[in-house]
N, CA, C and O atoms as a Tinker XYZ file with bonds, in Angstrom:
   540  protein
     1  N    125.987000  166.336000  122.340000    73     2
     2  CA   125.410000  165.363000  123.238000    64     1     3
     3  C    124.444000  164.489000  122.449000    63     2     4     5
     4  O    123.669000  164.986000  121.632000    81     3
     5  N    124.496000  163.192000  122.699000    73     3     6
     6  CA   123.650000  162.255000  121.987000    64     5     7
     7  C    123.016000  161.279000  122.972000    63     6     8     9
     8  O    123.717000  160.615000  123.736000    81     7
     9  N    121.692000  161.194000  122.950000    73     7    10
    10  CA   120.970000  160.248000  123.785000    64     9    11
    11  C    120.944000  158.912000  123.073000    63    10    12    13
    12  O    120.555000  158.841000  121.907000    81    11
    13  N    121.355000  157.840000  123.761000    73    11    14
    14  CA   121.440000  156.535000  123.100000    64    13    15
    15  C    120.159000  155.721000  123.242000    63    14    16    17
    16  O    120.118000  154.559000  122.837000    81    15
    17  N    119.132000  156.306000  123.802000    73    15    18
    18  CA   117.897000  155.567000  124.031000    64    17    19
    19  C    116.853000  155.925000  122.987000    63    18    20    21
    20  O    116.607000  157.100000  122.714000    81    19
    21  N    116.249000  154.914000  122.413000    73    19    22
    22  CA   115.127000  155.103000  121.509000    64    21    23
    23  C    114.244000  153.871000  121.609000    63    22    24    25
    24  O    114.648000  152.860000  122.183000    81    23
    25  N    113.060000  153.950000  121.062000    73    23    26
    26  CA   112.113000  152.847000  121.169000    64    25    27
    27  C    112.772000  151.561000  120.690000    63    26    28    29
    28  O    113.337000  151.506000  119.597000    81    27
    29  N    112.693000  150.543000  121.512000    73    27    30
    30  CA   113.264000  149.241000  121.178000    64    29    31
    31  C    114.672000  149.024000  121.693000    63    30    32    33
    32  O    115.174000  147.900000  121.669000    81    31
    33  N    115.322000  150.092000  122.163000    73    31    34
    34  CA   116.674000  149.958000  122.703000    64    33    35
    35  C    116.617000  149.245000  124.047000    63    34    36    37
    36  O    115.724000  149.497000  124.856000    81    35
    37  N    117.562000  148.364000  124.276000    73    35    38
    38  CA   117.658000  147.672000  125.564000    64    37    39
    39  C    118.940000  148.087000  126.253000    63    38    40    41
    40  O    120.024000  148.048000  125.671000    81    39
    41  N    118.793000  148.483000  127.505000    73    39    42
    42  CA   119.930000  148.856000  128.335000    64    41    43
    43  C    119.828000  148.075000  129.638000    63    42    44    45
    44  O    118.728000  147.689000  130.034000    81    43
    45  N    120.942000  147.834000  130.309000    73    43    46
    46  CA   120.884000  147.122000  131.590000    64    45    47
    47  C    120.033000  147.907000  132.599000    63    46    48    49
    48  O    120.205000  149.116000  132.757000    81    47
    49  N    119.126000  147.215000  133.271000    73    47    50
    50  CA   118.209000  147.872000  134.205000    64    49    51
    51  C    118.938000  148.590000  135.330000    63    50    52    53
    52  O    118.479000  149.631000  135.801000    81    51
    53  N    120.074000  148.045000  135.766000    73    51    54
    54  CA   120.803000  148.669000  136.867000    64    53    55
    55  C    121.392000  150.026000  136.496000    63    54    56    57
    56  O    121.786000  150.786000  137.381000    81    55
    57  N    121.460000  150.341000  135.205000    73    55    58
    58  CA   122.104000  151.568000  134.741000    64    57    59
    59  C    121.110000  152.651000  134.343000    63    58    60    61
    60  O    121.517000  153.731000  133.915000    81    59
    61  N    119.812000  152.382000  134.477000    73    59    62
    62  CA   118.809000  153.364000  134.060000    64    61    63
    63  C    117.802000  153.599000  135.181000    63    62    64    65
    64  O    117.527000  152.706000  135.982000    81    63
    65  N    117.260000  154.805000  135.226000    73    63    66
    66  CA   116.248000  155.108000  136.239000    64    65    67
    67  C    114.997000  154.273000  136.019000    63    66    68    69
    68  O    114.420000  153.758000  136.977000    81    67
    69  N    114.572000  154.133000  134.770000    73    67    70
    70  CA   113.366000  153.338000  134.504000    64    69    71
    71  C    113.614000  151.870000  134.856000    63    70    72    73
    72  O    112.712000  151.191000  135.346000    81    71
    73  N    114.812000  151.383000  134.612000    73    71    74
    74  CA   115.155000  150.017000  134.991000    64    73    75
    75  C    115.127000  149.837000  136.487000    63    74    76    77
    76  O    114.635000  148.820000  136.977000    81    75
    77  N    115.644000  150.802000  137.227000    73    75    78
    78  CA   115.626000  150.729000  138.687000    64    77    79
    79  C    114.193000  150.781000  139.208000    63    78    80    81
    80  O    113.849000  150.082000  140.160000    81    79
    81  N    113.355000  151.615000  138.579000    73    79    82
    82  CA   111.947000  151.676000  138.982000    64    81    83
    83  C    111.293000  150.308000  138.807000    63    82    84    85
    84  O    110.535000  149.862000  139.668000    81    83
    85  N    111.587000  149.647000  137.694000    73    83    86
    86  CA   111.040000  148.308000  137.453000    64    85    87
    87  C    111.628000  147.282000  138.426000    63    86    88    89
    88  O    110.905000  146.436000  138.951000    81    87
    89  N    112.929000  147.359000  138.661000    73    87    90
    90  CA   113.573000  146.429000  139.596000    64    89    91
    91  C    113.025000  146.574000  141.014000    63    90    92    93
    92  O    113.059000  145.618000  141.789000    81    91
    93  N    112.526000  147.749000  141.356000    73    91    94
    94  CA   112.003000  147.959000  142.711000    64    93    95
    95  C    110.810000  147.053000  143.003000    63    94    96    97
    96  O    110.448000  146.861000  144.163000    81    95
    97  N    110.205000  146.500000  141.971000    73    95    98
    98  CA   109.101000  145.572000  142.155000    64    97    99
    99  C    109.538000  144.163000  142.493000    63    98   100   101
   100  O    108.710000  143.311000  142.814000    81    99
   101  N    110.832000  143.913000  142.421000    73    99   102
   102  CA   111.375000  142.593000  142.758000    64   101   103
   103  C    111.870000  142.597000  144.204000    63   102   104   105
   104  O    112.126000  143.654000  144.780000    81   103
   105  N    111.999000  141.419000  144.773000    73   103   106
   106  CA   112.604000  141.305000  146.103000    64   105   107
   107  C    114.121000  141.433000  145.958000    63   106   108   109
   108  O    114.659000  141.299000  144.859000    81   107
   109  N    114.794000  141.689000  147.054000    73   107   110
   110  CA   116.259000  141.747000  147.027000    64   109   111
   111  C    116.853000  140.431000  146.538000    63   110   112   113
   112  O    117.843000  140.416000  145.805000    81   111
   113  N    116.238000  139.330000  146.952000    73   111   114
   114  CA   116.739000  138.019000  146.532000    64   113   115
   115  C    116.601000  137.846000  145.025000    63   114   116   117
   116  O    117.500000  137.305000  144.380000    81   115
   117  N    115.487000  138.298000  144.459000    73   115   118
   118  CA   115.292000  138.205000  143.009000    64   117   119
   119  C    116.303000  139.068000  142.257000    63   118   120   121
   120  O    116.806000  138.666000  141.208000    81   119
   121  N    116.599000  140.247000  142.789000    73   119   122
   122  CA   117.593000  141.127000  142.161000    64   121   123
   123  C    118.973000  140.487000  142.237000    63   122   124   125
   124  O    119.707000  140.478000  141.249000    81   123
   125  N    119.326000  139.960000  143.388000    73   123   126
   126  CA   120.621000  139.285000  143.516000    64   125   127
   127  C    120.742000  138.125000  142.529000    63   126   128   129
   128  O    121.789000  137.946000  141.907000    81   127
   129  N    119.676000  137.340000  142.384000    73   127   130
   130  CA   119.694000  136.216000  141.443000    64   129   131
   131  C    119.809000  136.702000  140.001000    63   130   132   133
   132  O    120.508000  136.095000  139.189000    81   131
   133  N    119.123000  137.795000  139.690000    73   131   134
   134  CA   119.169000  138.362000  138.344000    64   133   135
   135  C    120.583000  138.814000  137.980000    63   134   136   137
   136  O    121.006000  138.697000  136.830000    81   135
   137  N    121.299000  139.327000  138.963000    73   135   138
   138  CA   122.648000  139.847000  138.730000    64   137   139
   139  C    123.723000  138.989000  139.398000    63   138   140   141
   140  O    124.738000  139.515000  139.855000    81   139
   141  N    123.509000  137.684000  139.456000    73   139   142
   142  CA   124.473000  136.779000  140.085000    64   141   143
   143  C    125.851000  136.888000  139.442000    63   142   144   145
   144  O    126.863000  136.668000  140.107000    81   143
   145  N    125.901000  137.224000  138.166000    73   143   146
   146  CA   127.169000  137.363000  137.454000    64   145   147
   147  C    127.777000  138.751000  137.543000    63   146   148   149
   148  O    128.818000  139.008000  136.938000    81   147
   149  N    127.147000  139.649000  138.288000    73   147   150
   150  CA   127.641000  141.015000  138.430000    64   149   151
   151  C    126.778000  142.003000  137.660000    63   150   152   153
   152  O    126.004000  141.626000  136.780000    81   151
   153  N    126.927000  143.271000  138.011000    73   151   154
   154  CA   126.177000  144.347000  137.369000    64   153   155
   155  C    126.961000  144.899000  136.180000    63   154   156   157
   156  O    128.130000  145.254000  136.326000    81   155
   157  N    126.334000  144.976000  135.007000    73   155   158
   158  CA   127.045000  145.513000  133.842000    64   157   159
   159  C    127.307000  147.011000  133.974000    63   158   160   161
   160  O    126.525000  147.734000  134.592000    81   159
   161  N    128.395000  147.462000  133.399000    73   159   162
   162  CA   128.781000  148.878000  133.437000    64   161   163
   163  C    128.642000  149.473000  132.039000    63   162   164   165
   164  O    129.113000  148.898000  131.058000    81   163
   165  N    127.987000  150.637000  131.962000    73   163   166
   166  CA   127.900000  151.377000  130.702000    64   165   167
   167  C    128.811000  152.593000  130.686000    63   166   168   169
   168  O    129.372000  152.945000  129.648000    81   167
   169  N    128.958000  153.242000  131.858000    73   167   170
   170  CA   129.822000  154.423000  131.983000    64   169   171
   171  C    130.596000  154.305000  133.290000    63   170   172   173
   172  O    130.390000  153.370000  134.063000    81   171
   173  N    131.471000  155.247000  133.522000    73   171   174
   174  CA   132.219000  155.266000  134.786000    64   173   175
   175  C    131.286000  155.485000  135.986000    63   174   176   177
   176  O    131.646000  155.147000  137.114000    81   175
   177  N    130.110000  156.040000  135.757000    73   175   178
   178  CA   129.173000  156.342000  136.845000    64   177   179
   179  C    128.189000  155.205000  137.132000    63   178   180   181
   180  O    127.466000  155.256000  138.127000    81   179
   181  N    128.151000  154.195000  136.285000    73   179   182
   182  CA   127.195000  153.107000  136.464000    64   181   183
   183  C    127.421000  152.408000  137.800000    63   182   184   185
   184  O    128.553000  152.083000  138.159000    81   183
   185  N    126.329000  152.181000  138.533000    73   183   186
   186  CA   126.393000  151.445000  139.795000    64   185   187
   187  C    126.718000  149.990000  139.472000    63   186   188   189
   188  O    125.992000  149.341000  138.718000    81   187
   189  N    127.802000  149.479000  140.037000    73   187   190
   190  CA   128.178000  148.083000  139.800000    64   189   191
   191  C    128.230000  147.271000  141.091000    63   190   192   193
   192  O    128.584000  146.092000  141.072000    81   191
   193  N    127.882000  147.894000  142.196000    73   191   194
   194  CA   127.841000  147.209000  143.488000    64   193   195
   195  C    126.389000  146.869000  143.806000    63   194   196   197
   196  O    125.551000  147.766000  143.896000    81   195
   197  N    126.087000  145.595000  143.976000    73   195   198
   198  CA   124.706000  145.163000  144.183000    64   197   199
   199  C    124.107000  145.746000  145.462000    63   198   200   201
   200  O    122.910000  146.030000  145.494000    81   199
   201  N    124.894000  145.929000  146.505000    73   199   202
   202  CA   124.358000  146.487000  147.753000    64   201   203
   203  C    123.952000  147.947000  147.564000    63   202   204   205
   204  O    122.949000  148.385000  148.127000    81   203
   205  N    124.712000  148.697000  146.785000    73   203   206
   206  CA   124.348000  150.084000  146.478000    64   205   207
   207  C    123.055000  150.112000  145.675000    63   206   208   209
   208  O    122.172000  150.928000  145.939000    81   207
   209  N    122.943000  149.225000  144.700000    73   207   210
   210  CA   121.715000  149.138000  143.909000    64   209   211
   211  C    120.530000  148.786000  144.807000    63   210   212   213
   212  O    119.471000  149.402000  144.695000    81   211
   213  N    120.694000  147.811000  145.689000    73   211   214
   214  CA   119.596000  147.411000  146.579000    64   213   215
   215  C    119.168000  148.552000  147.496000    63   214   216   217
   216  O    117.979000  148.697000  147.781000    81   215
   217  N    120.105000  149.356000  147.958000    73   215   218
   218  CA   119.762000  150.520000  148.788000    64   217   219
   219  C    118.933000  151.520000  147.979000    63   218   220   221
   220  O    117.973000  152.093000  148.494000    81   219
   221  N    119.304000  151.728000  146.712000    73   219   222
   222  CA   118.528000  152.624000  145.856000    64   221   223
   223  C    117.121000  152.068000  145.622000    63   222   224   225
   224  O    116.145000  152.819000  145.636000    81   223
   225  N    117.018000  150.770000  145.411000    73   223   226
   226  CA   115.716000  150.146000  145.183000    64   225   227
   227  C    114.832000  150.254000  146.423000    63   226   228   229
   228  O    113.625000  150.463000  146.310000    81   227
   229  N    115.423000  150.114000  147.591000    73   227   230
   230  CA   114.655000  150.250000  148.829000    64   229   231
   231  C    114.073000  151.656000  148.949000    63   230   232   233
   232  O    112.933000  151.816000  149.387000    81   231
   233  N    114.832000  152.662000  148.569000    73   231   234
   234  CA   114.323000  154.040000  148.594000    64   233   235
   235  C    113.136000  154.197000  147.640000    63   234   236   237
   236  O    112.164000  154.878000  147.965000    81   235
   237  N    113.214000  153.576000  146.478000    73   235   238
   238  CA   112.105000  153.626000  145.517000    64   237   239
   239  C    110.890000  152.901000  146.096000    63   238   240   241
   240  O    109.762000  153.370000  145.950000    81   239
   241  N    111.109000  151.783000  146.739000    73   239   242
   242  CA   110.000000  151.044000  147.367000    64   241   243
   243  C    109.313000  151.887000  148.442000    63   242   244   245
   244  O    108.117000  151.730000  148.686000    81   243
   245  N    110.068000  152.782000  149.084000    73   243   246
   246  CA   109.509000  153.665000  150.114000    64   245   247
   247  C    108.818000  154.888000  149.515000    63   246   248   249
   248  O    108.257000  155.698000  150.253000    81   247
   249  N    108.850000  155.035000  148.193000    73   247   250
   250  CA   108.142000  156.145000  147.553000    64   249   251
   251  C    109.004000  157.184000  146.884000    63   250   252   253
   252  O    108.480000  158.118000  146.278000    81   251
   253  N    110.322000  157.048000  146.977000    73   251   254
   254  CA   111.190000  157.995000  146.277000    64   253   255
   255  C    111.237000  157.646000  144.795000    63   254   256   257
   256  O    110.922000  156.523000  144.403000    81   255
   257  N    111.629000  158.608000  143.982000    73   255   258
   258  CA   111.813000  158.344000  142.555000    64   257   259
   259  C    113.139000  157.624000  142.344000    63   258   260   261
   260  O    114.104000  157.849000  143.074000    81   259
   261  N    113.174000  156.765000  141.346000    73   259   262
   262  CA   114.448000  156.179000  140.919000    64   261   263
   263  C    115.222000  157.280000  140.190000    63   262   264   265
   264  O    114.626000  158.162000  139.572000    81   263
   265  N    116.539000  157.221000  140.266000    73   263   266
   266  CA   117.350000  158.260000  139.653000    64   265   267
   267  C    118.656000  157.682000  139.158000    63   266   268   269
   268  O    119.210000  156.759000  139.756000    81   267
   269  N    119.135000  158.221000  138.079000    73   267   270
   270  CA   120.496000  157.927000  137.630000    64   269   271
   271  C    121.083000  159.190000  137.030000    63   270   272   273
   272  O    120.392000  159.985000  136.392000    81   271
   273  N    122.374000  159.348000  137.253000    73   271   274
   274  CA   123.092000  160.519000  136.749000    64   273   275
   275  C    124.330000  160.007000  136.033000    63   274   276   277
   276  O    125.288000  159.562000  136.665000    81   275
   277  N    124.301000  160.072000  134.720000    73   275   278
   278  CA   125.405000  159.642000  133.849000    64   277   279
   279  C    125.740000  158.155000  134.010000    63   278   280   281
   280  O    126.869000  157.750000  133.732000    81   279
   281  N    124.790000  157.348000  134.447000    73   279   282
   282  CA   125.035000  155.909000  134.572000    64   281   283
   283  C    124.841000  155.175000  133.252000    63   282   284   285
   284  O    125.449000  154.129000  133.023000    81   283
   285  N    123.994000  155.723000  132.386000    73   283   286
   286  CA   123.780000  155.097000  131.078000    64   285   287
   287  C    124.310000  155.951000  129.935000    63   286   288   289
   288  O    124.715000  155.424000  128.898000    81   287
   289  N    124.310000  157.261000  130.120000    73   287   290
   290  CA   124.741000  158.195000  129.077000    64   289   291
   291  C    125.448000  159.377000  129.729000    63   290   292   293
   292  O    124.922000  159.973000  130.669000    81   291
   293  N    126.626000  159.716000  129.242000    73   291   294
   294  CA   127.334000  160.884000  129.753000    64   293   295
   295  C    126.487000  162.142000  129.569000    63   294   296   297
   296  O    125.792000  162.295000  128.565000    81   295
   297  N    126.555000  163.024000  130.538000    73   295   298
   298  CA   125.884000  164.328000  130.508000    64   297   299
   299  C    124.364000  164.249000  130.540000    63   298   300   301
   300  O    123.683000  165.177000  130.103000    81   299
   301  N    123.822000  163.132000  131.063000    73   299   302
   302  CA   122.375000  162.974000  131.120000    64   301   303
   303  C    121.966000  162.435000  132.488000    63   302   304   305
   304  O    122.600000  161.529000  133.030000    81   303
   305  N    120.896000  163.010000  133.035000    73   303   306
   306  CA   120.300000  162.513000  134.276000    64   305   307
   307  C    118.880000  162.065000  133.955000    63   306   308   309
   308  O    118.258000  162.561000  133.016000    81   307
   309  N    118.382000  161.132000  134.736000    73   307   310
   310  CA   117.045000  160.609000  134.496000    64   309   311
   311  C    116.398000  160.254000  135.823000    63   310   312   313
   312  O    117.055000  159.756000  136.738000    81   311
   313  N    115.094000  160.520000  135.916000    73   311   314
   314  CA   114.291000  160.149000  137.064000    64   313   315
   315  C    113.150000  159.278000  136.564000    63   314   316   317
   316  O    112.679000  159.449000  135.439000    81   315
   317  N    112.704000  158.342000  137.399000    73   315   318
   318  CA   111.625000  157.447000  136.989000    64   317   319
   319  C    110.751000  157.084000  138.175000    63   318   320   321
   320  O    111.195000  157.070000  139.324000    81   319
   321  N    109.495000  156.791000  137.864000    73   319   322
   322  CA   108.531000  156.356000  138.869000    64   321   323
   323  C    107.986000  154.994000  138.469000    63   322   324   325
   324  O    107.599000  154.791000  137.319000    81   323
   325  N    107.956000  154.057000  139.420000    73   323   326
   326  CA   107.306000  152.774000  139.128000    64   325   327
   327  C    105.796000  152.979000  139.114000    63   326   328   329
   328  O    105.272000  153.833000  139.829000    81   327
   329  N    105.113000  152.206000  138.312000    73   327   330
   330  CA   103.655000  152.230000  138.289000    64   329   331
   331  C    103.175000  150.920000  138.899000    63   330   332   333
   332  O    103.564000  149.837000  138.461000    81   331
   333  N    102.326000  151.032000  139.914000    73   331   334
   334  CA   101.874000  149.851000  140.639000    64   333   335
   335  C    100.366000  149.663000  140.479000    63   334   336   337
   336  O     99.599000  150.620000  140.379000    81   335
   337  N     99.991000  148.430000  140.459000    73   335   338
   338  CA    98.576000  148.061000  140.485000    64   337   339
   339  C     98.449000  146.956000  141.517000    63   338   340   341
   340  O     99.085000  145.907000  141.410000    81   339
   341  N     97.621000  147.207000  142.516000    73   339   342
   342  CA    97.453000  146.252000  143.614000    64   341   343
   343  C     98.799000  145.890000  144.240000    63   342   344   345
   344  O     99.039000  144.739000  144.603000    81   343
   345  N     99.671000  146.892000  144.360000    73   343   346
   346  CA   100.960000  146.707000  144.999000    64   345   347
   347  C    102.048000  146.119000  144.133000    63   346   348   349
   348  O    103.187000  145.985000  144.581000    81   347
   349  N    101.721000  145.760000  142.885000    73   347   350
   350  CA   102.692000  145.129000  141.997000    64   349   351
   351  C    103.129000  146.116000  140.905000    63   350   352   353
   352  O    102.291000  146.746000  140.260000    81   351
   353  N    104.424000  146.241000  140.709000    73   351   354
   354  CA   104.943000  147.113000  139.650000    64   353   355
   355  C    104.628000  146.473000  138.305000    63   354   356   357
   356  O    105.004000  145.329000  138.049000    81   355
   357  N    103.931000  147.222000  137.441000    73   355   358
   358  CA   103.595000  146.707000  136.114000    64   357   359
   359  C    104.244000  147.503000  134.988000    63   358   360   361
   360  O    104.263000  147.051000  133.843000    81   359
   361  N    104.775000  148.680000  135.300000    73   359   362
   362  CA   105.420000  149.524000  134.292000    64   361   363
   363  C    106.153000  150.641000  135.026000    63   362   364   365
   364  O    106.139000  150.704000  136.255000    81   363
   365  N    106.788000  151.517000  134.264000    73   363   366
   366  CA   107.454000  152.684000  134.844000    64   365   367
   367  C    107.465000  153.794000  133.805000    63   366   368   369
   368  O    107.351000  153.538000  132.606000    81   367
   369  N    107.602000  155.018000  134.271000    73   367   370
   370  CA   107.739000  156.138000  133.359000    64   369   371
   371  C    108.907000  156.989000  133.813000    63   370   372   373
   372  O    109.220000  157.048000  135.002000    81   371
   373  N    109.554000  157.652000  132.853000    73   371   374
   374  CA   110.767000  158.395000  133.192000    64   373   375
   375  C    110.859000  159.697000  132.399000    63   374   376   377
   376  O    110.198000  159.890000  131.379000    81   375
   377  N    111.703000  160.571000  132.915000    73   375   378
   378  CA   112.037000  161.830000  132.252000    64   377   379
   379  C    113.550000  161.975000  132.303000    63   378   380   381
   380  O    114.160000  161.859000  133.366000    81   379
   381  N    114.149000  162.229000  131.150000    73   379   382
   382  CA   115.598000  162.456000  131.056000    64   381   383
   383  C    115.861000  163.940000  130.819000    63   382   384   385
   384  O    115.108000  164.617000  130.118000    81   383
   385  N    116.939000  164.428000  131.416000    73   383   386
   386  CA   117.284000  165.844000  131.316000    64   385   387
   387  C    118.798000  165.967000  131.128000    63   386   388   389
   388  O    119.561000  165.351000  131.872000    81   387
   389  N    119.239000  166.752000  130.147000    73   387   390
   390  CA   120.683000  167.004000  130.026000    64   389   391
   391  C    121.198000  167.693000  131.298000    63   390   392   393
   392  O    120.504000  168.532000  131.872000    81   391
   393  N    122.395000  167.345000  131.731000    73   391   394
   394  CA   122.922000  167.904000  132.978000    64   393   395
   395  C    122.979000  169.429000  132.968000    63   394   396   397
   396  O    122.778000  170.058000  134.007000    81   395
   397  N    123.246000  170.025000  131.824000    73   395   398
   398  CA   123.349000  171.481000  131.800000    64   397   399
   399  C    122.000000  172.155000  132.077000    63   398   400   401
   400  O    121.951000  173.363000  132.311000    81   399
   401  N    120.910000  171.388000  132.053000    73   399   402
   402  CA   119.586000  171.922000  132.378000    64   401   403
   403  C    119.106000  171.497000  133.763000    63   402   404   405
   404  O    117.983000  171.823000  134.149000    81   403
   405  N    119.922000  170.785000  134.508000    73   403   406
   406  CA   119.520000  170.242000  135.810000    64   405   407
   407  C    119.691000  171.253000  136.933000    63   406   408   409
   408  O    120.524000  171.084000  137.823000    81   407
   409  N    118.901000  172.287000  136.873000    73   407   410
   410  CA   118.863000  173.243000  137.969000    64   409   411
   411  C    117.751000  172.799000  138.921000    63   410   412   413
   412  O    116.886000  172.008000  138.546000    81   411
   413  N    117.779000  173.304000  140.134000    73   411   414
   414  CA   116.818000  172.869000  141.154000    64   413   415
   415  C    115.373000  172.995000  140.687000    63   414   416   417
   416  O    114.564000  172.101000  140.935000    81   415
   417  N    115.036000  174.102000  140.009000    73   415   418
   418  CA   113.652000  174.281000  139.573000    64   417   419
   419  C    113.250000  173.255000  138.502000    63   418   420   421
   420  O    112.095000  172.830000  138.459000    81   419
   421  N    114.178000  172.864000  137.654000    73   419   422
   422  CA   113.905000  171.837000  136.644000    64   421   423
   423  C    113.734000  170.473000  137.310000    63   422   424   425
   424  O    112.829000  169.715000  136.960000    81   423
   425  N    114.602000  170.165000  138.267000    73   423   426
   426  CA   114.509000  168.885000  138.975000    64   425   427
   427  C    113.184000  168.799000  139.727000    63   426   428   429
   428  O    112.548000  167.745000  139.738000    81   427
   429  N    112.763000  169.893000  140.351000    73   427   430
   430  CA   111.485000  169.905000  141.073000    64   429   431
   431  C    110.318000  169.730000  140.107000    63   430   432   433
   432  O    109.352000  169.041000  140.432000    81   431
   433  N    110.389000  170.337000  138.933000    73   431   434
   434  CA   109.344000  170.167000  137.920000    64   433   435
   435  C    109.270000  168.710000  137.462000    63   434   436   437
   436  O    108.179000  168.160000  137.312000    81   435
   437  N    110.409000  168.095000  137.243000    73   435   438
   438  CA   110.459000  166.684000  136.855000    64   437   439
   439  C    109.839000  165.827000  137.955000    63   438   440   441
   440  O    109.010000  164.960000  137.677000    81   439
   441  N    110.233000  166.064000  139.183000    73   439   442
   442  CA   109.722000  165.298000  140.321000    64   441   443
   443  C    108.205000  165.412000  140.427000    63   442   444   445
   444  O    107.507000  164.403000  140.520000    81   443
   445  N    107.698000  166.643000  140.412000    73   443   446
   446  CA   106.245000  166.855000  140.513000    64   445   447
   447  C    105.507000  166.222000  139.340000    63   446   448   449
   448  O    104.455000  165.611000  139.526000    81   447
   449  N    106.046000  166.362000  138.143000    73   447   450
   450  CA   105.399000  165.806000  136.950000    64   449   451
   451  C    105.309000  164.289000  137.030000    63   450   452   453
   452  O    104.264000  163.709000  136.735000    81   451
   453  N    106.403000  163.646000  137.429000    73   451   454
   454  CA   106.397000  162.187000  137.543000    64   453   455
   455  C    105.435000  161.706000  138.627000    63   454   456   457
   456  O    104.690000  160.750000  138.416000    81   455
   457  N    105.449000  162.356000  139.771000    73   455   458
   458  CA   104.568000  161.932000  140.867000    64   457   459
   459  C    103.096000  162.141000  140.518000    63   458   460   461
   460  O    102.251000  161.323000  140.880000    81   459
   461  N    102.785000  163.231000  139.818000    73   459   462
   462  CA   101.408000  163.483000  139.382000    64   461   463
   463  C    100.969000  162.431000  138.371000    63   462   464   465
   464  O     99.886000  161.858000  138.494000    81   463
   465  N    101.811000  162.179000  137.371000    73   463   466
   466  CA   101.483000  161.172000  136.356000    64   465   467
   467  C    101.369000  159.787000  136.985000    63   466   468   469
   468  O    100.472000  159.017000  136.642000    81   467
   469  N    102.274000  159.471000  137.902000    73   467   470
   470  CA   102.231000  158.176000  138.592000    64   469   471
   471  C    100.886000  158.003000  139.294000    63   470   472   473
   472  O    100.244000  156.962000  139.148000    81   471
   473  N    100.458000  158.996000  140.044000    73   471   474
   474  CA    99.195000  158.905000  140.790000    64   473   475
   475  C     98.008000  158.744000  139.838000    63   474   476   477
   476  O     97.114000  157.936000  140.091000    81   475
   477  N     97.997000  159.505000  138.755000    73   475   478
   478  CA    96.890000  159.432000  137.807000    64   477   479
   479  C     96.842000  158.078000  137.095000    63   478   480   481
   480  O     95.772000  157.489000  136.948000    81   479
   481  N     97.990000  157.592000  136.660000    73   479   482
   482  CA    98.032000  156.306000  135.952000    64   481   483
   483  C     97.679000  155.163000  136.884000    63   482   484   485
   484  O     96.939000  154.257000  136.502000    81   483
   485  N     98.198000  155.194000  138.100000    73   483   486
   486  CA    97.870000  154.130000  139.061000    64   485   487
   487  C     96.382000  154.133000  139.396000    63   486   488   489
   488  O     95.787000  153.068000  139.563000    81   487
   489  N     95.778000  155.306000  139.496000    73   487   490
   490  CA    94.337000  155.381000  139.755000    64   489   491
   491  C     93.575000  154.748000  138.595000    63   490   492   493
   492  O     92.643000  153.974000  138.813000    81   491
   493  N     93.963000  155.072000  137.370000    73   491   494
   494  CA    93.328000  154.458000  136.197000    64   493   495
   495  C     93.540000  152.946000  136.182000    63   494   496   497
   496  O     92.624000  152.191000  135.858000    81   495
   497  N     94.735000  152.513000  136.529000    73   495   498
   498  CA    95.045000  151.078000  136.522000    64   497   499
   499  C     94.198000  150.320000  137.530000    63   498   500   501
   500  O     93.861000  149.158000  137.299000    81   499
   501  N     93.850000  150.947000  138.631000    73   499   502
   502  CA    93.018000  150.293000  139.642000    64   501   503
   503  C     91.571000  150.161000  139.180000    63   502   504   505
   504  O     90.872000  149.228000  139.575000    81   503
   505  N     91.125000  151.086000  138.351000    73   503   506
   506  CA    89.715000  151.084000  137.938000    64   505   507
   507  C     89.480000  150.447000  136.575000    63   506   508   509
   508  O     88.341000  150.142000  136.223000    81   507
   509  N     90.538000  150.246000  135.810000    73   507   510
   510  CA    90.414000  149.639000  134.484000    64   509   511
   511  C     91.426000  148.508000  134.369000    63   510   512   513
   512  O     92.447000  148.510000  135.057000    81   511
   513  N     91.149000  147.561000  133.517000    73   511   514
   514  CA    92.019000  146.395000  133.403000    64   513   515
   515  C     93.260000  146.667000  132.554000    63   514   516   517
   516  O     94.345000  146.221000  132.927000    81   515
   517  N     93.152000  147.367000  131.445000    73   515   518
   518  CA    94.273000  147.660000  130.536000    64   517   519
   519  C     95.029000  146.407000  130.116000    63   518   520   521
   520  O     96.220000  146.467000  129.814000    81   519
   521  N     94.341000  145.283000  130.097000    73   519   522
   522  CA    95.000000  144.051000  129.703000    64   521   523
   523  C     95.877000  143.460000  130.791000    63   522   524   525
   524  O     96.600000  142.493000  130.553000    81   523
   525  N     95.817000  144.038000  131.988000    73   523   526
   526  CA    96.622000  143.537000  133.102000    64   525   527
   527  C     95.884000  142.397000  133.771000    63   526   528   529
   528  O     94.654000  142.360000  133.790000    81   527
   529  N     96.628000  141.490000  134.305000    73   527   530
   530  CA    96.060000  140.362000  135.033000    64   529   531
   531  C     95.245000  140.872000  136.216000    63   530   532   533
   532  O     95.581000  141.895000  136.812000    81   531
   533  N     94.204000  140.177000  136.545000    73   531   534
   534  CA    93.379000  140.547000  137.697000    64   533   535
   535  C     94.048000  140.225000  139.017000    63   534   536   537
   536  O     93.561000  140.650000  140.065000    81   535
   537  N     95.149000  139.489000  139.001000    73   535   538
   538  CA    95.847000  139.119000  140.244000    64   537   539
   539  C     96.645000  140.248000  140.781000    63   538   540
   540  O     97.293000  140.108000  141.818000    81   539
């Protein structure tokens, strides 16, 4: 098994959990405009239907984690949380797990870890500037 992601690698946002977390900060109209030419496919599991993607983004906007399973890399699942400051998504963080390790207890650990980190980082972002715009 080989993970194709490393620092500086660019992958289509629709095919990654971290990309979906970031896209959740856009309106549906902005997402549709971004993908007016269609959604790129990386694997057989990649979401290529914009309405399916928008439904996933709506769930993230409601507080669920973004998720992908073999959409960017075979045998790999990933979960991600958007990071918001004053209601605006400014970044995201993710955890990838090989499918053979995706047991319920591992998935729950990933979920709790991301939600805890999200809350802590967002709290820091509200109290410190970190080079972010004041708007």
